[in-house]
Short mmCIF file of N, CA and C in Angstrom, two decimals:
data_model
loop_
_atom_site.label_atom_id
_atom_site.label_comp_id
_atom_site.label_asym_id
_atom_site.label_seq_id
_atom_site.Cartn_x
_atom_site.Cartn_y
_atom_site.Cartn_z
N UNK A 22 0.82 -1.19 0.00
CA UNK A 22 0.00 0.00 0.00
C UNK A 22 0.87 1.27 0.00
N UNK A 23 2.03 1.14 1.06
CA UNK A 23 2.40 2.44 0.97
C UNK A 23 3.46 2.62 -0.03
N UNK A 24 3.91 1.40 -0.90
CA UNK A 24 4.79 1.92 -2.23
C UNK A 24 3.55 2.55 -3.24
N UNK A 25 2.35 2.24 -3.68
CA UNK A 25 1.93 2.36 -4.23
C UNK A 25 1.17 3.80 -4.20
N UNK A 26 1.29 4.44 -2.62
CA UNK A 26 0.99 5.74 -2.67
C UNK A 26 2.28 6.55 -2.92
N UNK A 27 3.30 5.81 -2.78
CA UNK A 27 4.06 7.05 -3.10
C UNK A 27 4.69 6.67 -4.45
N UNK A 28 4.59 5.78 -5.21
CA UNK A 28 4.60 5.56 -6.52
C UNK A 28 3.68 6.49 -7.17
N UNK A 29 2.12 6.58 -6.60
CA UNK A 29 1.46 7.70 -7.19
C UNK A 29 1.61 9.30 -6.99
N UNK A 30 1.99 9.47 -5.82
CA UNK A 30 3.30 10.91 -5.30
C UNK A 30 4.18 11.59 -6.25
N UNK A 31 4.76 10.44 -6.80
CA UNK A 31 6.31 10.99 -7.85
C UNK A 31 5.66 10.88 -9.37
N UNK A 32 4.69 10.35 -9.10
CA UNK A 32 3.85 11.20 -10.92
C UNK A 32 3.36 12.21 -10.62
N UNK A 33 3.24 12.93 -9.72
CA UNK A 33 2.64 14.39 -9.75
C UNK A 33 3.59 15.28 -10.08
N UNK A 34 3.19 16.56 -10.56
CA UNK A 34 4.31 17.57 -10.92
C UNK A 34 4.73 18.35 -9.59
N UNK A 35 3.36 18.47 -8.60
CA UNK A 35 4.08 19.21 -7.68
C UNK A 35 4.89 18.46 -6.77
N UNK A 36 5.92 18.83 -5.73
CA UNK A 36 6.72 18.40 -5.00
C UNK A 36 5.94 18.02 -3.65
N UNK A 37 5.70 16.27 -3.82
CA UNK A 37 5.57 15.66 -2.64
C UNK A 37 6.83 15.01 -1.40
N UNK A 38 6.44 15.46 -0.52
CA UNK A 38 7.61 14.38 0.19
C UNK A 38 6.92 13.75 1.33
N UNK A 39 7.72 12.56 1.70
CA UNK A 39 7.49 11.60 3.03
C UNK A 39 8.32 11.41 4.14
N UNK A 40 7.56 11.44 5.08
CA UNK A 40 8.58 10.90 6.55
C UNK A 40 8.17 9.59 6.53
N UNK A 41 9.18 8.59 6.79
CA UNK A 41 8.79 7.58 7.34
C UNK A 41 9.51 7.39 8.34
N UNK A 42 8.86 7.44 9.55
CA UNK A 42 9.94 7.25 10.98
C UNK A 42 9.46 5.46 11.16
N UNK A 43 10.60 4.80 11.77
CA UNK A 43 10.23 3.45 12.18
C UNK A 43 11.37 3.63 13.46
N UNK A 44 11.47 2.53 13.95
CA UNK A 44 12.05 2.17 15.49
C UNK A 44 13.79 2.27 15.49
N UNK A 45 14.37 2.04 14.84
CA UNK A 45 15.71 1.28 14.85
C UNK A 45 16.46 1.72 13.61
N UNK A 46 17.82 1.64 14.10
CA UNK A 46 18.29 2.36 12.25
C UNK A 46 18.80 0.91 11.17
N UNK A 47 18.61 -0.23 11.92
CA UNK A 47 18.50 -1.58 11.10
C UNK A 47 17.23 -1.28 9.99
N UNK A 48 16.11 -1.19 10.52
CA UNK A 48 14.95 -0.59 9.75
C UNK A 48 14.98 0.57 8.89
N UNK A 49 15.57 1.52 9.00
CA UNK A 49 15.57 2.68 8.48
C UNK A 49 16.66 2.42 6.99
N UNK A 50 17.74 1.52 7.45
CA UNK A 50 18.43 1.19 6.42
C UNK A 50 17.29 0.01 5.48
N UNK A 51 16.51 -0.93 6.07
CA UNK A 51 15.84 -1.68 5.70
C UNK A 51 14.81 -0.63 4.11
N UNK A 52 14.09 0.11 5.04
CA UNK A 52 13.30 0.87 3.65
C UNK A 52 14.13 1.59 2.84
N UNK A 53 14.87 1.96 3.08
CA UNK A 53 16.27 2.33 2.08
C UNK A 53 16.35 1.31 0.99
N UNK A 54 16.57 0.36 1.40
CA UNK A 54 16.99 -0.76 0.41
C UNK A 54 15.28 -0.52 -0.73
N UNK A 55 14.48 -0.59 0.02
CA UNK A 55 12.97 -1.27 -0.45
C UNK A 55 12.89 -0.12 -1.43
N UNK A 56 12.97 0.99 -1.22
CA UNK A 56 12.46 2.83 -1.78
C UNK A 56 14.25 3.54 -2.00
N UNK A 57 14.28 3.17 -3.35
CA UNK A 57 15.95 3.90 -3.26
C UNK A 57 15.73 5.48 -3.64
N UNK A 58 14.52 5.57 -3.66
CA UNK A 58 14.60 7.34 -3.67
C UNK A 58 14.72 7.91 -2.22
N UNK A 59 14.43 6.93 -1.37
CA UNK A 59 14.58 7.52 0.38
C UNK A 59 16.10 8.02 0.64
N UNK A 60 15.79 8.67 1.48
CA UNK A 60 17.80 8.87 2.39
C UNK A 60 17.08 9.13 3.24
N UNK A 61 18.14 8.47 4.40
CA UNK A 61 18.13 8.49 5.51
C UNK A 61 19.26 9.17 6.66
N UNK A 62 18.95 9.90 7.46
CA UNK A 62 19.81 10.66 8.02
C UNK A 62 19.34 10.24 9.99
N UNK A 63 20.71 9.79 10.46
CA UNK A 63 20.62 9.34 12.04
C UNK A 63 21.51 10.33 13.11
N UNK A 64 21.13 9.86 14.05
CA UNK A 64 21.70 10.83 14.98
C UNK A 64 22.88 11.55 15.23
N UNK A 65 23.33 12.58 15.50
CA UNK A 65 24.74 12.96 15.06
C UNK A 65 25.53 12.35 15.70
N UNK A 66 25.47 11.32 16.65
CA UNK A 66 26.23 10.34 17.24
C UNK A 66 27.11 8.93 16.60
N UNK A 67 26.23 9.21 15.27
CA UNK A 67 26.39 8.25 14.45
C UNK A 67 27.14 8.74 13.76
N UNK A 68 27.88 9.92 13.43
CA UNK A 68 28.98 10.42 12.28
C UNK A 68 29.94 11.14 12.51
N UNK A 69 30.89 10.40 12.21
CA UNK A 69 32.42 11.52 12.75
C UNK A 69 32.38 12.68 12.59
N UNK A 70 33.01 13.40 13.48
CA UNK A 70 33.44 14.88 13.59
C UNK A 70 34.35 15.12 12.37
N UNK A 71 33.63 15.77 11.46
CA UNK A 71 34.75 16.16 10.06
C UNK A 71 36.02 16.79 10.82
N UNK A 72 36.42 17.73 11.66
CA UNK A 72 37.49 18.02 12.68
C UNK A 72 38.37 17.09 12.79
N UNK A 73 37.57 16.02 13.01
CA UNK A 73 38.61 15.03 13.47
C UNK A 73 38.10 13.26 13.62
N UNK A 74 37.80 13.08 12.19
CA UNK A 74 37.17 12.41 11.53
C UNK A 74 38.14 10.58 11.98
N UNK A 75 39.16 10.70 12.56
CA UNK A 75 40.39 9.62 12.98
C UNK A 75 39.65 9.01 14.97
N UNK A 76 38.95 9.96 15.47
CA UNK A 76 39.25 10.00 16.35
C UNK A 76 37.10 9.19 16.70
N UNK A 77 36.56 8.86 16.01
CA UNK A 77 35.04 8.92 15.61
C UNK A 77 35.74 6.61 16.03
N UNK A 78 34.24 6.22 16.87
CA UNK A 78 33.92 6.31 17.75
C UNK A 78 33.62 7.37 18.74
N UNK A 79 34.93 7.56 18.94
CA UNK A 79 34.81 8.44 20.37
C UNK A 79 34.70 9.75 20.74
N UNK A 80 34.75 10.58 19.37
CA UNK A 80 34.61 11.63 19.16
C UNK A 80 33.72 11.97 17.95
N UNK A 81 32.46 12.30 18.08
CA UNK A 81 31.75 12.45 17.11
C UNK A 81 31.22 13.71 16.47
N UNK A 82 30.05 13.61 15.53
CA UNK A 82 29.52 15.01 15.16
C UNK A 82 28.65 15.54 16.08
N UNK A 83 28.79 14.75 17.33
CA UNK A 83 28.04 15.31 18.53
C UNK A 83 28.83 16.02 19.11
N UNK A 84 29.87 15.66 19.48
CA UNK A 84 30.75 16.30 19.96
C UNK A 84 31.67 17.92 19.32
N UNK A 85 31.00 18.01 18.09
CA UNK A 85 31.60 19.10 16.93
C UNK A 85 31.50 20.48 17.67
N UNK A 86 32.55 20.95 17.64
CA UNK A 86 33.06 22.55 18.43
C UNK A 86 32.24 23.24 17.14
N UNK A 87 31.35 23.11 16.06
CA UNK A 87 31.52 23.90 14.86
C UNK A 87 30.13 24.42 14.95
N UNK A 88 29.63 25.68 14.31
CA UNK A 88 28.14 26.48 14.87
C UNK A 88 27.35 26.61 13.98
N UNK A 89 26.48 27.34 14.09
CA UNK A 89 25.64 27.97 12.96
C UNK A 89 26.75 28.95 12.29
N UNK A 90 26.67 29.71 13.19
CA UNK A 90 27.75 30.63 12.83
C UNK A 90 28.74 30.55 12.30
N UNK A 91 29.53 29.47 12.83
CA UNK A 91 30.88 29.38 12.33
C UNK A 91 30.52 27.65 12.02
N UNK A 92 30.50 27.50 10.87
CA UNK A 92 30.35 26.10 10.34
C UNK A 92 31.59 25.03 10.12
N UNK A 93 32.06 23.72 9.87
CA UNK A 93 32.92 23.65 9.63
C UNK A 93 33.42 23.64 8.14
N UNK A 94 34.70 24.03 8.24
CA UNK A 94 35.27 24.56 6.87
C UNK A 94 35.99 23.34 6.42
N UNK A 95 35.82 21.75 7.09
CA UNK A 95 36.96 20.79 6.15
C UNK A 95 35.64 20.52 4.98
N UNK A 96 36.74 19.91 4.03
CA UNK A 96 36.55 19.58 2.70
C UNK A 96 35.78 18.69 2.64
N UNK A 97 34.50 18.62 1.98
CA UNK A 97 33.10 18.15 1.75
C UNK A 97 32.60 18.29 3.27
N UNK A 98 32.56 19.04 4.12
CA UNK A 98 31.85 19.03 5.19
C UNK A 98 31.66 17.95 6.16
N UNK A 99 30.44 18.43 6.41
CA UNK A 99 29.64 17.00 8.13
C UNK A 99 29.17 16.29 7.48
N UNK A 100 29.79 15.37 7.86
CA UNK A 100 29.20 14.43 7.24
C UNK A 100 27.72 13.88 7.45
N UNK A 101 27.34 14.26 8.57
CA UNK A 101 25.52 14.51 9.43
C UNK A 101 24.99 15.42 8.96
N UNK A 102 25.70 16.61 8.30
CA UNK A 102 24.74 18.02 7.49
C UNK A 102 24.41 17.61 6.59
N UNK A 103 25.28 16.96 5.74
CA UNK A 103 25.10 16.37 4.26
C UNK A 103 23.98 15.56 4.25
N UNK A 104 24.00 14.30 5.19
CA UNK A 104 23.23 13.64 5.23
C UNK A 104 21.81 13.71 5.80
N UNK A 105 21.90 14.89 6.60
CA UNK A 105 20.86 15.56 6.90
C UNK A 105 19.74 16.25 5.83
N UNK A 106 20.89 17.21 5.29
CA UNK A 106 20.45 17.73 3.86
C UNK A 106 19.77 17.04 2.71
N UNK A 107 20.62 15.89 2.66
CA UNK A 107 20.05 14.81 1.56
C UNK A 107 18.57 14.46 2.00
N UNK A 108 19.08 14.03 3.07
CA UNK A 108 17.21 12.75 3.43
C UNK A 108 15.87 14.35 3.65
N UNK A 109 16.36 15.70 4.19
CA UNK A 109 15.58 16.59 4.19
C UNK A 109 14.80 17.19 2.32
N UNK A 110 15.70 16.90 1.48
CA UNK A 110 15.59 17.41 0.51
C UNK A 110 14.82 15.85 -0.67
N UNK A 111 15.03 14.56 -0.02
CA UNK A 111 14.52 13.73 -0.48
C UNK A 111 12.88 13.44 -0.47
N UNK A 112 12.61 12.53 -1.66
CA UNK A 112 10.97 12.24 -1.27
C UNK A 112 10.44 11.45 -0.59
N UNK A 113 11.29 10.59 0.18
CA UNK A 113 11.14 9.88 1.39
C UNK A 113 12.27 9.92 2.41
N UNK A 114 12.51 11.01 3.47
CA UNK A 114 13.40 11.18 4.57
C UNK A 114 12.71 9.80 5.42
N UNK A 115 13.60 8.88 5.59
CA UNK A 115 13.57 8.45 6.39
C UNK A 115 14.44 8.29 8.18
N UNK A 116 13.80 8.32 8.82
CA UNK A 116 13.92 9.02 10.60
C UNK A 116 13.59 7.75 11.54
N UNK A 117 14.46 7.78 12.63
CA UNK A 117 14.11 7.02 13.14
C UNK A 117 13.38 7.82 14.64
N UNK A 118 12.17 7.38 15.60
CA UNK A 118 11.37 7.86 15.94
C UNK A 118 12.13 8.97 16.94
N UNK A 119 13.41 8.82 17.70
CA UNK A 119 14.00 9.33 18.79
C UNK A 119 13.88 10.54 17.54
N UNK A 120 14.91 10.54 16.53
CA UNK A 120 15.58 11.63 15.91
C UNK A 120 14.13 12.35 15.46
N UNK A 121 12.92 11.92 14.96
CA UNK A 121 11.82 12.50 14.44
C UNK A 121 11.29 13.32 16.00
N UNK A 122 11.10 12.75 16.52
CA UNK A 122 10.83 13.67 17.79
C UNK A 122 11.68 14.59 18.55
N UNK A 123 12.91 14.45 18.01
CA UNK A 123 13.89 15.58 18.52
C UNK A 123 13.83 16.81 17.74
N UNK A 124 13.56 16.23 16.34
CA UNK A 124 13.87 17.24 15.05
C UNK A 124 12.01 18.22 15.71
N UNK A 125 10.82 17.65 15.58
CA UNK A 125 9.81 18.29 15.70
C UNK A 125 9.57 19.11 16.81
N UNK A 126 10.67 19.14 18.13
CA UNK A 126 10.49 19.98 18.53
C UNK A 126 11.51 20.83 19.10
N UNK A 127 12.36 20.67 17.82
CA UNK A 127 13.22 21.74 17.54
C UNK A 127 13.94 22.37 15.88
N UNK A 128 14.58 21.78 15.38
CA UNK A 128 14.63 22.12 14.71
C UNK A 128 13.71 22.38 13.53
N UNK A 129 12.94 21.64 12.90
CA UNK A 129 11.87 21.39 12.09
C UNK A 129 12.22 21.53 10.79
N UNK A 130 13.34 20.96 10.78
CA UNK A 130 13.90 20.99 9.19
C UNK A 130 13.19 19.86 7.87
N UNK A 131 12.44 18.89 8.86
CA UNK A 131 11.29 17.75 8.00
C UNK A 131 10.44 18.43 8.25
N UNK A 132 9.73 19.64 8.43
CA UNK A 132 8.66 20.18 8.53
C UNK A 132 7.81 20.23 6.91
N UNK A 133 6.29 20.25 7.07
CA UNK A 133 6.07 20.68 5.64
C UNK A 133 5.76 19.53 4.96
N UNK A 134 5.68 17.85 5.55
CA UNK A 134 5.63 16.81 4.66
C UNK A 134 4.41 16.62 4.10
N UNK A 135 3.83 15.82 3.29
CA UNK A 135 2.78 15.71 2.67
C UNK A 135 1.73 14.27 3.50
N UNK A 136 3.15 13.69 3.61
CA UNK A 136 2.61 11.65 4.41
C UNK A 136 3.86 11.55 5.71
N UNK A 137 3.42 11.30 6.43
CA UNK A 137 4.03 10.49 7.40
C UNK A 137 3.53 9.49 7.81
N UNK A 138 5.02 8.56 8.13
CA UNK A 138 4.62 7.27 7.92
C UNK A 138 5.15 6.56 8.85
N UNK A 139 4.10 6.01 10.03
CA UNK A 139 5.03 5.82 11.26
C UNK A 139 4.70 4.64 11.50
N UNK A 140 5.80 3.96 11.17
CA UNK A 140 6.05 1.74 11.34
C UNK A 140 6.03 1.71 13.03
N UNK A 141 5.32 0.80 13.05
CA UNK A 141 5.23 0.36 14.06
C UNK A 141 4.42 1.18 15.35
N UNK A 142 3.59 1.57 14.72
CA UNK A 142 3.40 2.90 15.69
C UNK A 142 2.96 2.30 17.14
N UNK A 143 2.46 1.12 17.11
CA UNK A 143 2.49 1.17 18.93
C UNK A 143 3.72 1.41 19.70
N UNK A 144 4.71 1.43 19.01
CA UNK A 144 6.22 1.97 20.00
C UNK A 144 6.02 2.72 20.21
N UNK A 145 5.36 3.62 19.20
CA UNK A 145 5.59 5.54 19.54
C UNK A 145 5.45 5.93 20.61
N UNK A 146 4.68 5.14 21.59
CA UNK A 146 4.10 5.74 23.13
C UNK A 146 5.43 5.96 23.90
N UNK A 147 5.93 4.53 23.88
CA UNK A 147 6.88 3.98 24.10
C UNK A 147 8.26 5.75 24.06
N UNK A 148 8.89 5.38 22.74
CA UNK A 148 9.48 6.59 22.44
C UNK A 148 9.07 8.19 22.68
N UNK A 149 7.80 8.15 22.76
CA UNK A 149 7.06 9.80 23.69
C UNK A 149 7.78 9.76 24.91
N UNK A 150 7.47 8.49 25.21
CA UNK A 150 7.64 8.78 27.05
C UNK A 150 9.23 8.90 27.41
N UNK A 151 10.08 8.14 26.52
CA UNK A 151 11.76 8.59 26.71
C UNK A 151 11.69 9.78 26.27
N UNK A 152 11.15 10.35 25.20
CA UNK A 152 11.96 11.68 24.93
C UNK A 152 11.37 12.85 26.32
N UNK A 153 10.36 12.45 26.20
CA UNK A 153 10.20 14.02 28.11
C UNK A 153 10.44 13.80 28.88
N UNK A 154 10.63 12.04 29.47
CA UNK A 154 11.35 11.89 30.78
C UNK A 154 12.55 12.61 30.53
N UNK A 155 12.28 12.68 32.10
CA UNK A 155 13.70 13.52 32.82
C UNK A 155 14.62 12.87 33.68
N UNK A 156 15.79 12.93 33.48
CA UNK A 156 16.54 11.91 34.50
C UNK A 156 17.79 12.42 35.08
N UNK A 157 17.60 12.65 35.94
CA UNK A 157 19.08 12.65 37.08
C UNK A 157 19.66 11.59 37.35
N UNK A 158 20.68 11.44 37.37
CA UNK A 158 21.70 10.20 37.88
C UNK A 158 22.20 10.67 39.21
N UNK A 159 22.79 9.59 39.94
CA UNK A 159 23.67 9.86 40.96
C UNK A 159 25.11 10.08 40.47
N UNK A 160 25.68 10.01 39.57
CA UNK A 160 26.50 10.42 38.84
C UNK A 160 26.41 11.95 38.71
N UNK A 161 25.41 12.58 38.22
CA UNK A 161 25.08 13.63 37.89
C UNK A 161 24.65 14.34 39.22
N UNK A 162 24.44 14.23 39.79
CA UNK A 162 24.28 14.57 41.39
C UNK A 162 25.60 15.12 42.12
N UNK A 163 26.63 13.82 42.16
CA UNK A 163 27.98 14.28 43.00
C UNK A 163 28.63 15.42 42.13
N UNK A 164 28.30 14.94 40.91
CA UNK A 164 29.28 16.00 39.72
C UNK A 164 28.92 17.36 40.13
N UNK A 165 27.51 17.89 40.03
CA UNK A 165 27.37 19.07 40.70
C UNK A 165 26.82 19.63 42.24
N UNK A 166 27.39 18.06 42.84
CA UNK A 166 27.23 18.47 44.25
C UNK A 166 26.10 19.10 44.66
N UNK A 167 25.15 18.43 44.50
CA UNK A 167 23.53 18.51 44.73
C UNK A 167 22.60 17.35 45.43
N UNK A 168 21.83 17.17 45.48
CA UNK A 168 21.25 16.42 46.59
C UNK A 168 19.68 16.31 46.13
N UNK A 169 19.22 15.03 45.92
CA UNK A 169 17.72 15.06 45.69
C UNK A 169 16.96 15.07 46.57
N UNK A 170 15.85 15.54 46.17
CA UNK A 170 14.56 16.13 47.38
C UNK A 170 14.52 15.32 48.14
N UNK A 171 14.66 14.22 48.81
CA UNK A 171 14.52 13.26 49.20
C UNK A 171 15.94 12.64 49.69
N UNK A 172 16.09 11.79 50.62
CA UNK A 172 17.37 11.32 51.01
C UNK A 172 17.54 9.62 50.22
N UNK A 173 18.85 9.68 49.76
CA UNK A 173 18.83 8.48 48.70
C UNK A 173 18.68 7.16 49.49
N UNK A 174 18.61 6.99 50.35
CA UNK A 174 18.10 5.71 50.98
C UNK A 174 16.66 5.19 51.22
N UNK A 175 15.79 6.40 51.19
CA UNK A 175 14.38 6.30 51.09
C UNK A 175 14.00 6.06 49.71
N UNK A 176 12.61 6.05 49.58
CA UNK A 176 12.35 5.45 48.02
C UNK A 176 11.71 6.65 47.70
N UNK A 177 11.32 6.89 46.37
CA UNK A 177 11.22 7.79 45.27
C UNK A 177 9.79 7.83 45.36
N UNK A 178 9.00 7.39 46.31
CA UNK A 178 7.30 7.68 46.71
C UNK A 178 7.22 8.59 47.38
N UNK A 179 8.42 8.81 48.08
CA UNK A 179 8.30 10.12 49.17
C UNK A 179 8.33 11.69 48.00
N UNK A 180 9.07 11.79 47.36
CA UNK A 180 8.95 12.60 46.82
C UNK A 180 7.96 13.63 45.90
N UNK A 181 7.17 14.44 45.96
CA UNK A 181 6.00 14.61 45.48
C UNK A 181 6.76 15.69 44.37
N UNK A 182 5.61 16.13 43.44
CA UNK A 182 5.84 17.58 42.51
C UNK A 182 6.33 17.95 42.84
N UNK A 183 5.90 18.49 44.18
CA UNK A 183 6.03 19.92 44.32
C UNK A 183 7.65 20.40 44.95
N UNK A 184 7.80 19.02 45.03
CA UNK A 184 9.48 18.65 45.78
C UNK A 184 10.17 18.84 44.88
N UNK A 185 9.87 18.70 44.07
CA UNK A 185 10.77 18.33 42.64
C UNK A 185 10.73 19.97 42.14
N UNK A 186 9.36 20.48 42.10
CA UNK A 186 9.61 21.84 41.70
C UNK A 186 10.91 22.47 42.25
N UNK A 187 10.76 22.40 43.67
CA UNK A 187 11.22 23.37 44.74
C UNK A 187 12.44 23.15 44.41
N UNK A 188 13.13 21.56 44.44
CA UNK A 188 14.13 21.45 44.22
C UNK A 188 14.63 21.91 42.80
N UNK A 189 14.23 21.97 41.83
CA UNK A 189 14.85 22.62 40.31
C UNK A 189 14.80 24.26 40.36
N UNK A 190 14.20 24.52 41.46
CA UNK A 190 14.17 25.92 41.53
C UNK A 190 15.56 26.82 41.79
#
């Protein structure tokens, strides 16, 4: 069904495009294969730092010192802009659900689509609820020498809203 709507998409003259977000970037490469007009673009975690493109594992395009402002200047660029660019400018961007929900409520560079197309959608709840949880670590605690509303030996029932307000305050 859904090759056949967007088989009927790319006979039109005006410019249609598609999101298809699914779960996993195994999948995302998967409809790639199926729709070779798709590109797909993943998290900037996933692509070396053009900077320092030797050092990726461990240093990524997440990690990139480089801005709006000041972009980076190596030769053919980010390799995450490019690929960003591509799957944004394609007739099927394909996204996987984290990155589709990061992009919609911020950047909105897939904004504007005609179909979205969301595999598997009973995950989506699933993936809502990671992207607004909020999480402190105890890691993240000693680092800035802070203390949760609550004493860490008690359990996390004691703690109400309004604790939590007070405390982010």
């Amino acid at each position: 069904y859904v090759r056949a709507v967007l088989d009927r998409m790319s006979g039109l003259r005006e410019r249609y495009r598609a999101i298809y977000v699914t779960r996993t970037k195994q999948l995302q490469s998967q409809i790639c294969d199926d729709f070779p007009m798709a590109r797909m673009v993943k998290g900037r975690s996933n692509y070396p730092c053009a900077l320092w493109p030797n050092d990726f594992p461990a240093f990524t395009a997440e990690d990139c010192i480089s801005t709006k402002d000041r972009p980076c200047d190596k030769t053919g660029g980010c390799e995450y802009l490019v690929k960003k660019g591509e799957a944004r400018n394609a007739p099927i961007a394909v996204l996987n659900d984290a990155y589709f929900l990061g992009e919609t409520s911020g950047p909105a560079m897939f904004s504007g689509c005609n179909l979205l197309i969301v595999d598997e959608v009973d995950s989506i709840i699933s993936a809502l609820t990671d992207f607004i949880q909020f999480t402190v670590t105890e890691k993240q605690l000693k680092k800035f020498k802070l203390a949760p509303p609550w004493p860490m030996s008690d359990s996390q029932q004691g703690a109400s809203l309004q604790a939590w307000k007070n405390w982010a305050g």
